[in-house]
Coordinates of C-alpha atoms and ligand atoms in Angstrom, one line a residue:
M1 CA -91.0 -36.5 42.6
H2 CA -90.4 -39.6 44.6
F3 CA -86.8 -40.4 44.0
P4 CA -85.4 -43.3 46.0
D5 CA -82.7 -42.7 48.6
K6 CA -80.7 -45.7 47.5
A7 CA -80.5 -47.6 44.2
R8 CA -79.4 -51.1 43.6
I9 CA -77.4 -51.7 40.5
V10 CA -77.5 -55.1 38.8
E11 CA -74.3 -55.2 36.7
V12 CA -75.0 -57.2 33.6
G13 CA -71.8 -56.5 31.6
A14 CA -70.3 -59.9 32.0
R15 CA -73.5 -61.6 30.7
D16 CA -75.5 -59.2 28.5
G17 CA -72.4 -57.2 27.7
L18 CA -70.2 -60.1 26.6
Q19 CA -72.8 -62.4 25.1
N20 CA -72.8 -60.5 21.8
E21 CA -69.1 -60.2 21.4
S22 CA -68.2 -62.0 18.2
M23 CA -64.5 -62.6 19.3
P24 CA -64.3 -65.3 22.0
V25 CA -63.4 -63.7 25.3
D26 CA -61.4 -66.1 27.5
T27 CA -62.7 -67.3 30.9
A28 CA -59.8 -65.7 32.7
T29 CA -60.6 -62.3 31.2
K30 CA -64.3 -62.7 32.2
L31 CA -63.3 -63.6 35.7
A32 CA -60.9 -60.7 36.0
L33 CA -63.7 -58.4 34.8
I34 CA -66.1 -59.8 37.4
R35 CA -63.5 -59.4 40.2
K36 CA -62.8 -55.8 39.2
L37 CA -66.5 -55.0 39.1
S38 CA -66.9 -56.5 42.6
E39 CA -64.0 -54.4 43.8
S40 CA -65.7 -51.2 42.6
G41 CA -68.5 -51.9 45.1
L42 CA -71.1 -53.6 42.8
R43 CA -73.0 -56.1 44.9
H44 CA -75.1 -57.9 42.2
I45 CA -73.3 -59.2 39.2
E46 CA -75.0 -61.3 36.5
A47 CA -72.1 -63.4 35.4
A48 CA -73.1 -66.1 32.9
S49 CA -75.9 -67.9 31.0
F50 CA -76.7 -71.5 31.2
V51 CA -78.0 -71.5 27.6
S52 CA -77.1 -73.7 24.6
P53 CA -73.6 -73.0 23.4
K54 CA -74.9 -73.5 19.9
W55 CA -77.2 -70.5 20.4
V56 CA -74.8 -68.3 22.3
P57 CA -71.2 -69.6 22.0
Q58 CA -69.8 -66.8 24.1
M59 CA -71.6 -68.1 27.2
A60 CA -70.3 -71.7 26.7
D61 CA -67.9 -71.4 29.8
H62 CA -70.8 -70.9 32.2
R63 CA -69.7 -73.8 34.4
E64 CA -66.1 -72.6 34.8
I65 CA -67.3 -69.1 35.6
M66 CA -69.9 -69.9 38.1
L67 CA -67.8 -72.6 39.8
A68 CA -65.0 -70.1 40.3
L69 CA -67.3 -67.5 41.7
S70 CA -69.0 -69.9 44.1
E71 CA -65.5 -70.8 45.3
S72 CA -64.6 -67.2 45.8
V73 CA -67.8 -66.6 47.7
A74 CA -67.1 -69.6 50.0
A75 CA -63.5 -68.5 50.5
T76 CA -63.9 -64.9 51.7
D77 CA -66.3 -63.1 54.0
T78 CA -66.2 -59.8 52.1
T79 CA -67.3 -61.2 48.8
S80 CA -70.0 -63.3 50.3
V81 CA -72.3 -60.4 50.2
I82 CA -72.0 -60.3 46.5
T83 CA -74.7 -62.0 44.5
Y84 CA -73.4 -63.7 41.3
S85 CA -76.4 -64.7 39.2
A86 CA -76.9 -66.6 36.0
L87 CA -79.6 -67.0 33.3
T88 CA -81.4 -70.3 33.2
P89 CA -84.0 -70.6 30.5
N90 CA -85.0 -74.2 31.3
L91 CA -84.6 -77.1 33.8
K92 CA -81.4 -78.3 32.0
G93 CA -79.8 -74.9 32.6
L94 CA -81.0 -74.7 36.1
E95 CA -79.7 -78.1 37.1
A96 CA -76.3 -77.2 35.7
A97 CA -76.4 -73.9 37.6
L98 CA -77.3 -75.7 40.8
E99 CA -74.3 -78.1 40.3
C100 CA -72.1 -75.0 40.3
G101 CA -73.5 -73.6 43.5
V102 CA -75.3 -70.7 42.0
R103 CA -77.5 -68.9 44.6
E104 CA -79.6 -66.8 42.2
V105 CA -80.8 -67.4 38.7
A106 CA -83.0 -65.6 36.2
V107 CA -85.6 -66.8 33.7
F108 CA -86.2 -64.6 30.7
G109 CA -89.5 -64.2 28.8
A110 CA -90.8 -61.6 26.4
A111 CA -93.8 -59.4 25.8
S112 CA -93.5 -60.1 22.1
E113 CA -94.4 -63.5 20.5
S114 CA -91.9 -63.1 17.6
F115 CA -89.0 -62.2 19.9
S116 CA -89.9 -65.1 22.2
Q117 CA -89.7 -67.5 19.3
R118 CA -86.3 -66.1 18.0
N119 CA -84.8 -65.8 21.5
I120 CA -85.8 -69.0 23.2
N121 CA -87.5 -71.0 20.5
C122 CA -91.0 -71.1 22.0
S123 CA -94.2 -69.0 22.4
I124 CA -94.8 -66.8 25.4
A125 CA -97.2 -69.3 26.9
E126 CA -94.8 -72.2 26.3
S127 CA -92.0 -70.2 28.0
L128 CA -94.1 -69.5 31.0
A129 CA -95.0 -73.2 31.2
R130 CA -91.3 -74.0 31.0
F131 CA -90.4 -71.5 33.7
A132 CA -92.9 -73.0 36.2
P133 CA -90.8 -76.1 37.0
V134 CA -87.6 -74.1 36.9
M135 CA -89.1 -71.8 39.6
E136 CA -90.3 -74.7 41.7
R137 CA -87.0 -76.5 41.6
A138 CA -85.0 -73.3 42.3
L139 CA -87.1 -72.2 45.2
D140 CA -87.0 -75.7 46.6
A141 CA -83.2 -75.5 46.5
G142 CA -83.3 -72.1 48.3
V143 CA -82.2 -70.3 45.1
R144 CA -83.8 -66.9 44.3
V145 CA -85.2 -66.3 40.9
R146 CA -85.4 -63.1 39.0
G147 CA -87.6 -62.7 35.9
Y148 CA -87.0 -60.7 32.7
V149 CA -89.5 -59.4 30.3
S150 CA -88.0 -58.4 26.9
C151 CA -89.3 -55.9 24.4
V152 CA -91.2 -53.8 26.9
M153 CA -91.0 -50.7 24.8
G154 CA -90.8 -52.2 21.3
C155 CA -89.9 -55.3 19.4
P156 CA -87.4 -55.7 16.6
Y157 CA -89.9 -57.8 14.7
E158 CA -93.4 -56.5 15.8
G159 CA -92.7 -52.8 16.5
D160 CA -94.9 -51.4 19.3
I161 CA -95.8 -53.6 22.2
S162 CA -98.8 -52.9 24.4
P163 CA -97.9 -52.1 28.1
L164 CA -100.8 -54.3 29.0
Q165 CA -99.1 -57.3 27.4
V166 CA -95.9 -56.4 29.4
A167 CA -98.0 -56.2 32.6
A168 CA -99.6 -59.6 31.9
V169 CA -96.2 -61.4 31.5
A170 CA -94.7 -59.5 34.5
R171 CA -97.7 -60.6 36.6
E172 CA -97.2 -64.2 35.6
L173 CA -93.5 -64.1 36.5
R174 CA -94.2 -62.5 39.8
D175 CA -97.0 -64.9 40.7
M176 CA -94.8 -67.8 39.8
G177 CA -92.3 -66.6 42.5
C178 CA -89.8 -64.2 40.9
Y179 CA -88.7 -61.8 43.6
E180 CA -88.2 -59.1 41.0
V181 CA -89.2 -58.5 37.4
S182 CA -86.8 -56.7 35.2
L183 CA -88.3 -54.7 32.4
G184 CA -86.1 -55.0 29.3
D185 CA -86.1 -52.3 26.6
T186 CA -84.2 -54.8 24.5
I187 CA -83.8 -52.5 21.5
G188 CA -83.7 -49.2 23.3
T189 CA -86.6 -47.6 21.4
G190 CA -88.3 -46.3 24.6
T191 CA -88.8 -42.6 25.4
P192 CA -89.7 -41.1 28.8
F193 CA -93.5 -40.8 28.3
K194 CA -93.6 -44.3 27.0
A195 CA -91.6 -45.4 30.0
K196 CA -94.0 -43.7 32.3
R197 CA -97.0 -45.3 30.6
L198 CA -95.3 -48.6 30.8
L199 CA -94.8 -48.2 34.5
E200 CA -98.4 -47.1 35.0
A201 CA -99.7 -50.3 33.5
V202 CA -97.1 -52.7 35.0
T203 CA -97.4 -51.4 38.5
R204 CA -101.1 -52.3 38.4
A205 CA -99.8 -55.9 38.1
V206 CA -96.5 -55.9 40.1
P207 CA -95.7 -53.4 42.9
V208 CA -92.9 -51.0 41.9
A209 CA -90.7 -52.3 44.7
H210 CA -90.4 -55.6 42.8
L211 CA -89.5 -54.0 39.4
A212 CA -86.2 -53.2 37.8
A213 CA -85.3 -51.2 34.7
H214 CA -83.1 -52.9 32.1
F215 CA -82.7 -50.4 29.4
H216 CA -80.5 -50.8 26.3
D217 CA -79.1 -47.5 24.9
T218 CA -79.5 -48.1 21.2
Y219 CA -81.2 -44.7 20.6
G220 CA -79.4 -42.9 23.4
Q221 CA -82.5 -42.6 25.5
A222 CA -81.7 -45.0 28.4
L223 CA -80.6 -42.5 31.0
T224 CA -83.6 -40.2 30.3
N225 CA -85.9 -43.2 30.5
L226 CA -84.2 -44.2 33.8
Y227 CA -84.8 -40.8 35.2
A228 CA -88.5 -41.1 34.2
V229 CA -89.0 -44.5 35.9
M230 CA -87.0 -43.5 39.0
E231 CA -89.5 -40.6 39.4
E232 CA -92.1 -43.3 39.6
G233 CA -90.2 -45.2 42.3
V234 CA -88.1 -47.7 40.4
A235 CA -84.9 -48.2 42.5
V236 CA -83.2 -51.2 40.8
I237 CA -81.3 -50.6 37.6
D238 CA -79.6 -53.1 35.3
S239 CA -76.5 -51.7 33.5
S240 CA -73.4 -52.7 31.8
V241 CA -69.8 -51.4 32.5
A242 CA -68.6 -49.4 29.5
G243 CA -72.0 -49.9 27.9
L244 CA -70.9 -53.3 26.7
G245 CA -73.3 -55.5 24.8
G246 CA -76.3 -56.1 22.7
C247 CA -78.7 -59.0 22.2
P248 CA -77.8 -61.7 19.7
Y249 CA -81.5 -62.0 18.8
A250 CA -82.1 -58.2 18.4
K251 CA -80.2 -57.1 15.3
G252 CA -78.6 -53.7 15.7
A253 CA -79.4 -53.5 19.4
S254 CA -76.5 -51.8 21.2
G255 CA -75.4 -52.3 24.8
N256 CA -77.1 -51.7 28.0
V257 CA -76.9 -48.2 29.5
A258 CA -73.4 -47.8 30.9
T259 CA -73.0 -48.4 34.6
E260 CA -70.6 -45.4 34.9
D261 CA -73.2 -43.1 33.4
V262 CA -75.9 -44.5 35.8
V263 CA -73.6 -44.0 38.8
Y264 CA -72.8 -40.5 37.8
L265 CA -76.5 -39.7 37.3
L266 CA -77.4 -41.3 40.7
E267 CA -74.6 -39.3 42.4
G268 CA -76.0 -36.1 40.9
L269 CA -79.4 -36.9 42.3
G270 CA -78.0 -37.7 45.7
I271 CA -78.9 -41.4 45.4
D272 CA -76.5 -43.8 47.0
S273 CA -75.4 -46.8 44.9
G274 CA -72.4 -47.9 46.9
V275 CA -70.2 -47.9 43.8
D276 CA -66.8 -46.2 43.5
L277 CA -67.1 -44.4 40.2
A278 CA -63.3 -43.9 39.7
Q279 CA -62.6 -47.5 40.1
L280 CA -65.5 -48.5 37.9
A281 CA -64.3 -46.1 35.2
R282 CA -60.9 -47.8 35.2
T283 CA -62.6 -51.2 34.9
G284 CA -64.6 -49.9 31.9
D285 CA -61.5 -48.6 30.3
W286 CA -59.7 -51.9 31.0
I287 CA -62.4 -54.1 29.5
S288 CA -62.8 -51.9 26.5
R289 CA -59.1 -52.2 25.7
Q290 CA -59.2 -55.9 26.2
L291 CA -62.0 -56.2 23.7
G292 CA -60.4 -53.7 21.4
R293 CA -63.5 -51.5 21.2
A294 CA -64.4 -47.9 22.1
N295 CA -65.5 -47.2 25.6
G296 CA -69.3 -46.9 25.4
S297 CA -69.6 -44.8 28.6
K298 CA -69.5 -41.0 28.1
V299 CA -68.7 -40.6 31.9
G300 CA -66.0 -43.3 31.6
Q301 CA -64.4 -41.5 28.7
A302 CA -64.6 -38.1 30.4
L303 CA -63.1 -39.5 33.7
M304 CA -60.3 -41.4 31.9
A305 CA -59.3 -38.3 30.0
K306 CA -58.7 -36.6 33.4
Y307 CA -56.9 -39.5 35.1
Ligands
LIG401 P1 -84.1 -75.4 22.0 O1 -83.3 -75.8 20.8 O2 -85.6 -75.1 21.8 O3 -84.0 -76.5 23.2 O4 -83.4 -74.2 22.8 P2 -84.1 -78.1 23.2 O5 -84.6 -78.4 24.5 O6 -84.9 -78.6 22.0 O7 -82.6 -78.5 23.0 C1 -81.8 -78.4 21.9 C2 -80.4 -78.6 22.2 O8 -80.0 -77.5 23.1 C3 -80.0 -79.9 22.9 O9 -78.7 -80.2 22.5 C4 -80.0 -79.5 24.3 O10 -79.3 -80.4 25.1 C5 -79.4 -78.1 24.3 P3 -78.4 -81.3 21.3 O11 -79.1 -82.5 21.7 O12 -78.9 -80.6 20.0 O13 -76.9 -81.3 21.3 N1 -79.9 -77.3 25.4 C6 -79.0 -76.7 26.3 N2 -77.7 -76.7 26.3 C7 -77.2 -76.0 27.4 N3 -77.9 -75.3 28.3 C8 -79.2 -75.4 28.2 C9 -79.9 -76.1 27.2 N4 -81.1 -76.3 26.9 C10 -81.1 -77.0 25.8 N5 -79.9 -74.7 29.2 C11 -82.9 -72.7 24.5 C12 -84.0 -73.6 23.9 C13 -83.6 -71.7 25.4 C14 -82.0 -73.5 25.3 C15 -82.2 -71.9 23.3 O14 -83.1 -71.3 22.6 C16 -81.2 -71.0 23.8 O15 -80.2 -71.3 24.4 N6 -81.4 -69.7 23.5 C17 -80.4 -68.6 23.8 C18 -81.2 -67.5 24.5 C19 -80.2 -66.4 24.9 O16 -79.3 -66.7 25.6 N7 -80.6 -65.2 24.6 C20 -79.8 -64.1 25.0 C21 -80.1 -63.8 26.5 S1 -81.7 -63.0 26.7 C22 -81.4 -61.3 26.6 O17 -80.3 -60.9 26.3 C23 -82.5 -60.3 26.9 C24 -82.3 -59.7 28.3 O18 -81.0 -59.1 28.5 C25 -83.4 -58.7 28.6 C26 -83.5 -57.7 27.5 O19 -82.5 -57.0 27.2 O20 -84.7 -57.6 27.0 C27 -82.3 -60.8 29.4
LIG402 MG1 -80.5 -57.1 27.8

């Protein structure tokens, strides 16, 4: 076993978590959520998407969110170490993000043709061609770019996806200049052996130090799959407070693995994440109440029952 000493958590609740909420969530609530998350010790928070408001109405306030966060970064030393990132699928999105002072963006592709069409309205090859100028412009502006690959362990339209196909897309993203490639189990159908086979193929294309795991928990396998890939050296985990979320283009997909559950697992393995679990649990409880939904974190529920 080669567990890492430290893990970096990329908190995606404010983006992946909220993007699928059907009731509009106001900007002030989103900003309060992001502030509370940062106060619990999370140092990488994905906060918005510069996508079409016709496609994802919940992310329509991306400018207000990212402008407010850029201001807060500029105003205080302590928060300046926090990375607030945003999704940018094309140049239009990137230019808008740059205007808001965003320092890190993410492009998002898929290992499934059908999912790529439904999610970003183009083929995999077209998406990669679209990302190239985004990367170039971002890197020119000194902005870091992360890359996502969706459907790494299954697609809602095509079923099984070959790990080799995932590896090919991951390689393209890395070669283009993504500092990290996050592997999205968009519909949470992965299981541990599948996750290990995936890693075996992908690490031939991209070193494990440049990979992240982004597992949705639809089938309740996300924590187990994380354990499996951490055994192979993955040390960056995407998760969502209170397990918020789902993908608007993956029907039935539930939220990301809950950050509280990940932090508890990491603590049990002696892996430092820098997150204050009690404070995070309170934030998960708070946002669940704001949204009027059940807390999707088992650890969050257990801790809140004690407090
Ligand atoms: P399109 O319709 O092909 O683009 O959309 P277009 O260039 O033909 O433009 C059409 C209209 O969209 C135009 O407006 C553009 O201005 C506008 P109109 O003239 O009709 O008024 N437009 C934009 N508006 C704002 N921001 C932009 C932008 N680009 C064009 N950046 C596009 C292509 C990618 C924009 C569209 O398909 C889209 O917005 N899709 C949403 C994708 C999305 O947000 N999906 C969820 C996030 S991905 C995810 O959750 C998976 C992940 O978590 C990993 C995992 O779990 O697997 C990352
Ligand atoms: Mg996702």
